mmCIF file of C-alpha atoms in Angstrom:
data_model
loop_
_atom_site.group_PDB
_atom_site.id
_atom_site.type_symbol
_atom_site.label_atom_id
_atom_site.label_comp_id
_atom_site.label_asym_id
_atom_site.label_seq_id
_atom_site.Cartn_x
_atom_site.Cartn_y
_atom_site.Cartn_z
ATOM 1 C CA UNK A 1 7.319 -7.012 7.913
ATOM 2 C CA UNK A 2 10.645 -5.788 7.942
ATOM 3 C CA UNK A 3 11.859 -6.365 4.264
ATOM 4 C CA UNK A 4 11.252 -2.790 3.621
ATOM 5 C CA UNK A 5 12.711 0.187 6.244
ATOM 6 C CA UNK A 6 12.112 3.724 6.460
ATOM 7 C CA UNK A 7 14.148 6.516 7.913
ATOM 8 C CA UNK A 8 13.518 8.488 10.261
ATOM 9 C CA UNK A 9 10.025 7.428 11.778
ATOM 10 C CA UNK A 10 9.180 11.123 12.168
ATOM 11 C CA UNK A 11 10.479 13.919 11.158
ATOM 12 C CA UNK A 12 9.570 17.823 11.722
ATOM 13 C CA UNK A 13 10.323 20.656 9.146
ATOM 14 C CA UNK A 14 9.779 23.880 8.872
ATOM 15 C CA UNK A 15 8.771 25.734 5.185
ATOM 16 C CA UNK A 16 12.083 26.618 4.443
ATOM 17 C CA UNK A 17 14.717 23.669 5.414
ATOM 18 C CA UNK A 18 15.903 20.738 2.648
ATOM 19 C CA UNK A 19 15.776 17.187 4.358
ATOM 20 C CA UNK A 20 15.917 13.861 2.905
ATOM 21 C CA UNK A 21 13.668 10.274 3.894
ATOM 22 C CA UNK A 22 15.364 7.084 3.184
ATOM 23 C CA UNK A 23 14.073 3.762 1.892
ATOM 24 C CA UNK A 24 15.874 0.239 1.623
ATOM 25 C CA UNK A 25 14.289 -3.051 0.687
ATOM 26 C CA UNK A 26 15.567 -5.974 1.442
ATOM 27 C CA UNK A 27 14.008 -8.394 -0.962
ATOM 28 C CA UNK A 28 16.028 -8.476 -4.000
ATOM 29 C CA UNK A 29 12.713 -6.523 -5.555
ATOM 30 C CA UNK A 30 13.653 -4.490 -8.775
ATOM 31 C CA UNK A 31 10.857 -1.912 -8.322
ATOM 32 C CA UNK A 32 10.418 0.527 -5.645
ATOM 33 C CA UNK A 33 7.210 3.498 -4.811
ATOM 34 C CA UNK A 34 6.335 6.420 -3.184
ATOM 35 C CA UNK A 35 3.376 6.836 -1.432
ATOM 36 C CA UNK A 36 1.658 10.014 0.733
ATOM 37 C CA UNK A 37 -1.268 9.086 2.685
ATOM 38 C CA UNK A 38 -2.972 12.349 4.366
ATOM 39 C CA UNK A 39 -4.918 12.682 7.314
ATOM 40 C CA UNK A 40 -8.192 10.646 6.582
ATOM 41 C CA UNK A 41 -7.355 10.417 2.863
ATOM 42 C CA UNK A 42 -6.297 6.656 0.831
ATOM 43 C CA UNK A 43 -2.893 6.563 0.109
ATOM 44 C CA UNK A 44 -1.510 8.411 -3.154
ATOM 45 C CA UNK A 45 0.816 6.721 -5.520
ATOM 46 C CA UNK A 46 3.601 9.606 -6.287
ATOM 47 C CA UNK A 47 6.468 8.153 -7.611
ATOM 48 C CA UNK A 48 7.536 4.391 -9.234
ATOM 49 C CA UNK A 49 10.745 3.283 -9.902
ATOM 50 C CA UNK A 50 11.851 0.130 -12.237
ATOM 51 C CA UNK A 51 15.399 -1.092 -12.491
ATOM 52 C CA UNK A 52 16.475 2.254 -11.226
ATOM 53 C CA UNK A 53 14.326 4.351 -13.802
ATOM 54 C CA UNK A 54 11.445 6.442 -13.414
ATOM 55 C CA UNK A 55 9.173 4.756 -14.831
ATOM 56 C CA UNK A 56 5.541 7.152 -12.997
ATOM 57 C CA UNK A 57 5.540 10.711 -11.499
ATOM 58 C CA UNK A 58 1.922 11.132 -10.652
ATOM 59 C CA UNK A 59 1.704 14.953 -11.012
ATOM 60 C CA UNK A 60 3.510 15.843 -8.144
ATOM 61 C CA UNK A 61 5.262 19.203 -6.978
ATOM 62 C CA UNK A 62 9.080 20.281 -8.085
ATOM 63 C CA UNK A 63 9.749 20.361 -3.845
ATOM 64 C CA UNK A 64 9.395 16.361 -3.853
ATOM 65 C CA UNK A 65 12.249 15.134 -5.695
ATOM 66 C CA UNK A 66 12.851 11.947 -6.274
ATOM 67 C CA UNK A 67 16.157 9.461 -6.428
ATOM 68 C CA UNK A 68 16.944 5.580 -6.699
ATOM 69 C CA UNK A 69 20.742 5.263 -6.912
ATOM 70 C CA UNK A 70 20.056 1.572 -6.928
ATOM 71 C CA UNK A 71 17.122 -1.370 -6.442
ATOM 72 C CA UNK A 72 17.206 -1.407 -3.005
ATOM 73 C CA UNK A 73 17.376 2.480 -2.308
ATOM 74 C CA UNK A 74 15.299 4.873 -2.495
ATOM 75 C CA UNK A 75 15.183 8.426 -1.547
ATOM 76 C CA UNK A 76 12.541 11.501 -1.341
ATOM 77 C CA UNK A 77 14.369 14.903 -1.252
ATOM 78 C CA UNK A 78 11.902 17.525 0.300
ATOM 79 C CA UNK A 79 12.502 21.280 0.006
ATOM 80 C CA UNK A 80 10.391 24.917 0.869
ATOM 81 C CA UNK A 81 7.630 21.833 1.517
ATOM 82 C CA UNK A 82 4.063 23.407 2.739
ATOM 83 C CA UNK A 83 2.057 22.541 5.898
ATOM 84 C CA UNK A 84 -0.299 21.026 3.500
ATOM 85 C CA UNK A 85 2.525 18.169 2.893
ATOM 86 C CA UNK A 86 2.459 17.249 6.388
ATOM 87 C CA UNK A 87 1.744 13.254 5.932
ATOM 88 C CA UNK A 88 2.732 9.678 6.406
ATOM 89 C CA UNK A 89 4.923 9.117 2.903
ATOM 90 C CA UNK A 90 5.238 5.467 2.580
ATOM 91 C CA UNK A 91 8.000 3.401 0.448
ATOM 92 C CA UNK A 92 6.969 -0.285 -1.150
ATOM 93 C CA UNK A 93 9.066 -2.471 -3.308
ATOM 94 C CA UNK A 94 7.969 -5.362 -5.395
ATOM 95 C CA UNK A 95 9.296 -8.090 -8.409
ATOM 96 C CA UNK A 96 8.604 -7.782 -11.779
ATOM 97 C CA UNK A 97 7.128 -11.062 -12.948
ATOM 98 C CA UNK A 98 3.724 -13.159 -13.668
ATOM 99 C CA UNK A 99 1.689 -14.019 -11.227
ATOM 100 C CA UNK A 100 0.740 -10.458 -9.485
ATOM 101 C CA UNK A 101 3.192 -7.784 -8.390
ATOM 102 C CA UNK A 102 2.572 -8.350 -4.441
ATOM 103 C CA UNK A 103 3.610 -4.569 -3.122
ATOM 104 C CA UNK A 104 5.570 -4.695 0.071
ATOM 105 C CA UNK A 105 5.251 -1.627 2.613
ATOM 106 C CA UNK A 106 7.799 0.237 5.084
ATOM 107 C CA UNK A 107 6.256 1.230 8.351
ATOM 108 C CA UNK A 108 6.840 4.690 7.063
ATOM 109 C CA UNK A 109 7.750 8.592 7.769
ATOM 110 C CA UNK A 110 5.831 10.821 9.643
ATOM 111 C CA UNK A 111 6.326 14.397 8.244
ATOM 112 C CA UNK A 112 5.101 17.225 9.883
ATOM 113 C CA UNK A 113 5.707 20.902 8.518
ATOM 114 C CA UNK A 114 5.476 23.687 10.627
ATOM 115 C CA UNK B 1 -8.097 -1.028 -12.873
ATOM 116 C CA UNK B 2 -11.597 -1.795 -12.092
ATOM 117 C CA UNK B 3 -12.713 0.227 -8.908
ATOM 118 C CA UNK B 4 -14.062 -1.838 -5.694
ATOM 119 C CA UNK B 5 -16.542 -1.352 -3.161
ATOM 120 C CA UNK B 6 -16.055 -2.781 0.613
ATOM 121 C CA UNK B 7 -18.500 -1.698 3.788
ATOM 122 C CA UNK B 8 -17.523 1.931 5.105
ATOM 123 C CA UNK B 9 -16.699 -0.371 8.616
ATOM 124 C CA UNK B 10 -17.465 -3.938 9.979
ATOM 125 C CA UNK B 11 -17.948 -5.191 13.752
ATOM 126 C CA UNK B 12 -16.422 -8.766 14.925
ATOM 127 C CA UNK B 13 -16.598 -10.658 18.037
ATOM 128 C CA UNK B 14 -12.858 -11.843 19.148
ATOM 129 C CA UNK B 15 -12.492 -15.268 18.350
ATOM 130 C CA UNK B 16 -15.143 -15.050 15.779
ATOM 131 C CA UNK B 17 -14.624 -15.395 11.883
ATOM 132 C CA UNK B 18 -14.302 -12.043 9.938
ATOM 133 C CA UNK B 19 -15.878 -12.223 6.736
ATOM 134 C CA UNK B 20 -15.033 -8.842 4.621
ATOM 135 C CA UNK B 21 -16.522 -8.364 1.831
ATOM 136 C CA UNK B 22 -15.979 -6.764 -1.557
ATOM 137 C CA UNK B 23 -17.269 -5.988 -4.763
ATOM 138 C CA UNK B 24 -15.704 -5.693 -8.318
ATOM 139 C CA UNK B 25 -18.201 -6.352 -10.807
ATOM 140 C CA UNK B 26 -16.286 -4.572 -13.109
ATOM 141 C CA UNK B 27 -12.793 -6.792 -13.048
ATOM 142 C CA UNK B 28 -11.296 -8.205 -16.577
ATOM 143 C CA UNK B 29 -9.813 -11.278 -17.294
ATOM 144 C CA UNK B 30 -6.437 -10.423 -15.844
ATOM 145 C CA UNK B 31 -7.005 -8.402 -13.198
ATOM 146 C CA UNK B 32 -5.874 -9.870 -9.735
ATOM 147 C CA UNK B 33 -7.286 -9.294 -6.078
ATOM 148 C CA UNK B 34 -5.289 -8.239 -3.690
ATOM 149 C CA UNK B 35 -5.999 -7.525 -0.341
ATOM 150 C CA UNK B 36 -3.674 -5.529 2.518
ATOM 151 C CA UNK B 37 -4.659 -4.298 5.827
ATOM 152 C CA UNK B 38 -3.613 -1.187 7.684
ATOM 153 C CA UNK B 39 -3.181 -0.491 11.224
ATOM 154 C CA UNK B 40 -3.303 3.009 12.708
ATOM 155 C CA UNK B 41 -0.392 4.808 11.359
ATOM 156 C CA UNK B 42 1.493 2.166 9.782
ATOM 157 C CA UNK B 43 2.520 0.935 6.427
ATOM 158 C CA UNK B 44 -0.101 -1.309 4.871
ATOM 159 C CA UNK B 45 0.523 -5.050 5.252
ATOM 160 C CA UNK B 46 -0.044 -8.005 2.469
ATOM 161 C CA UNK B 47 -2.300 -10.044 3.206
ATOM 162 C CA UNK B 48 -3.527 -12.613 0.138
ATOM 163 C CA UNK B 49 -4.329 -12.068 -3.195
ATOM 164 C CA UNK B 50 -5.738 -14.565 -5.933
ATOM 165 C CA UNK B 51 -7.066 -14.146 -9.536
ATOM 166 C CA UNK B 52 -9.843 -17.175 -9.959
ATOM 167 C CA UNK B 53 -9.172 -19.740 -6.849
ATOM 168 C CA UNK B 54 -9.901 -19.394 -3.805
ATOM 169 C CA UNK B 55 -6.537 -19.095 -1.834
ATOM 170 C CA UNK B 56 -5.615 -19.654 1.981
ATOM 171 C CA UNK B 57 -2.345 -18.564 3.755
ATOM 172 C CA UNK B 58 -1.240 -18.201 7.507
ATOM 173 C CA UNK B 59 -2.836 -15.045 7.289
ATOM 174 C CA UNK B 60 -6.485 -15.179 5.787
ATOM 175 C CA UNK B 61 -8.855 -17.252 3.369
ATOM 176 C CA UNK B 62 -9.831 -15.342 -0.115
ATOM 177 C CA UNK B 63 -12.854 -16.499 -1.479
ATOM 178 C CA UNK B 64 -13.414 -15.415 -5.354
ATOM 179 C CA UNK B 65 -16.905 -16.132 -6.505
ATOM 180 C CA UNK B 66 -17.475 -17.720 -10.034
ATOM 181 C CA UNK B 67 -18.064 -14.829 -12.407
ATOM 182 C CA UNK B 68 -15.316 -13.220 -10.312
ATOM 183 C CA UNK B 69 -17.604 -9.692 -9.781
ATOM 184 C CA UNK B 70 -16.617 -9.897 -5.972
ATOM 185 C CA UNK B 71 -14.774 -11.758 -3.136
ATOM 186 C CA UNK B 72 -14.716 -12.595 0.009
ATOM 187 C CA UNK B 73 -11.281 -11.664 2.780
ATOM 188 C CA UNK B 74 -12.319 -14.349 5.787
ATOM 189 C CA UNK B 75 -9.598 -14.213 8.661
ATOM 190 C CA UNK B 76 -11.208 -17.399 10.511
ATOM 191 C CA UNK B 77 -10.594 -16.500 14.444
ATOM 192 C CA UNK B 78 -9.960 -13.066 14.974
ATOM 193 C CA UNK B 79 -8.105 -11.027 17.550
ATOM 194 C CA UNK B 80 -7.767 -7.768 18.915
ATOM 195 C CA UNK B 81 -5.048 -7.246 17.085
ATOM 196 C CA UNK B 82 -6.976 -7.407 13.649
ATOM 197 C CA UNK B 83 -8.954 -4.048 14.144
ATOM 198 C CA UNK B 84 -7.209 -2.547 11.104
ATOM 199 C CA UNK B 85 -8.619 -0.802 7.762
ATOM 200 C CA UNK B 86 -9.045 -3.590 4.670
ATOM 201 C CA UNK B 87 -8.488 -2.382 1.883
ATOM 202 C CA UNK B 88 -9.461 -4.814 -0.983
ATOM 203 C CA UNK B 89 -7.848 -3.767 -4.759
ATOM 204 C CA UNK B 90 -8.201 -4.902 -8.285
ATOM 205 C CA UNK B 91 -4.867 -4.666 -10.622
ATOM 206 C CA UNK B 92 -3.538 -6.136 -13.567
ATOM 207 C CA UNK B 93 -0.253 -8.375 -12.501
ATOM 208 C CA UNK B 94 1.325 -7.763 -15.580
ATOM 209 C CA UNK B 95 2.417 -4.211 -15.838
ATOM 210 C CA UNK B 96 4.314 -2.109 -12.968
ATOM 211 C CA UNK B 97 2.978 0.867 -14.555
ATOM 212 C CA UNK B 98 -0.537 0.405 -13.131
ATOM 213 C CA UNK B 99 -0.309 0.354 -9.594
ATOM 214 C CA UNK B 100 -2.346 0.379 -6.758
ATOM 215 C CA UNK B 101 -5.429 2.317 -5.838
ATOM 216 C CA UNK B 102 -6.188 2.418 -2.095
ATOM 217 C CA UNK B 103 -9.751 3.161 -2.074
ATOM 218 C CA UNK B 104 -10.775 4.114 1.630
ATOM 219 C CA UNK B 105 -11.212 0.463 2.695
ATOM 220 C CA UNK B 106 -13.633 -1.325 5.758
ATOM 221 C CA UNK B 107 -12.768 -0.431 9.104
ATOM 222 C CA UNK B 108 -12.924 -3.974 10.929
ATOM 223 C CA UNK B 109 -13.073 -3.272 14.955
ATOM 224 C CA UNK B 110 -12.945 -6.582 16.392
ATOM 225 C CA UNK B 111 -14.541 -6.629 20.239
ATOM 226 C CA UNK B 112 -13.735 -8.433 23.151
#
């Protein structure tokens, strides 16, 4: 599936450094998702976006921010991030509409913080 | 969204049918089933979902039974390249507010 890319693949961070991971869909979707998926864990819904507005923040930590400039980009700035947020963070887009809201995944980032 | 139960993991012979299965006795009226897969590492990929029929794509079969309490994911000759984690999930289509909830899924290891 390559309607949805990620950028970069992997990154490494230490505690104290401000980086950025990119998503872009290429569907024409009008909603777009965070996810963080930990070592052995299911994968954690953090942030939705709909027509460009936060529309969930489940609970998560100031040093994730958030951004969606537009429907097909999304962003997750990271800053004074923990070891403990070393993870794959997955982006998904999908289309409003009846019928199910079919959730389409990026191959995702690999963070690890040192 | 009603919760789901699938097998912890699942053996196949290549070449054989995989039939996953899952409960959701649980599900209302308008809640769909979806179904994605996950290989090691990557993002999870669509496979089929359905809300009363059974459906069939390229991909898989999904068989709902009657009173809709659980389904069926069948991918009819499988291949190495299936070994994945299944992750079978309830959700109503409607609202993009309620999203998905990756439970931790069957781990199919399909065998030469």
């Amino acid at each position: 599936e390559t309607g949805v890319t990620q950028t970069p693949r992997h990154l490494v961070m230490g505690m104290t450094n401000k980086k950025s991971l990119k998503c872009e869909q290429h569907l024409g979707h009008n909603a777009m998702y965070w996810y963080k998926q930990s070592a052995k864990k299911p994968l954690e819904l953090m942030f939705v976006y709909s027509l460009e507005e936060r529309v969930e923040n489940n609970s998560v930590p100031s040093r994730f921010s958030p951004e969606c400039p537009n429907s097909s980009h999304l962003f997750l700035h990271l800053h004074t991030l923990q070891p403990e947020d070393s993870a794959l963070y997955l982006c998904a887009s999908s289309q409003e509409g009846a019928g199910g809201r079919t959730q389409y995944f990026g191959p995702g980032t690999r963070l690890t913080v040192l | 969204d009603a919760k789901t139960t699938q097998p912890t993991s699942m053996d196949c012979a290549e070449g054989r049918a995989a039939n996953l299965p899952c409960n959701h006795s649980t599900i209302s009226g308008n809640e769909y089933v979806y179904w994605y897969r996950q290989i090691h590492s990557q993002g999870p990929q669509y496979i089929i979902h359905g809300l009363k029929n059974n459906e069939t794509n390229e991909m898989a079969s999904l068989i709902i039974t009657e009173d809709r309490k659980s389904s069926t994911l069948i991918l009819p000759h499988a291949t190495l390249r299936d070994t994945a984690v299944y992750y079978c999930i309830v959700r109503v289509g409607r609202n993009y507010g309620q999203n998905f909830v990756f439970g931790p899924g069957t781990r199919l290891s399909v065998l030469p």
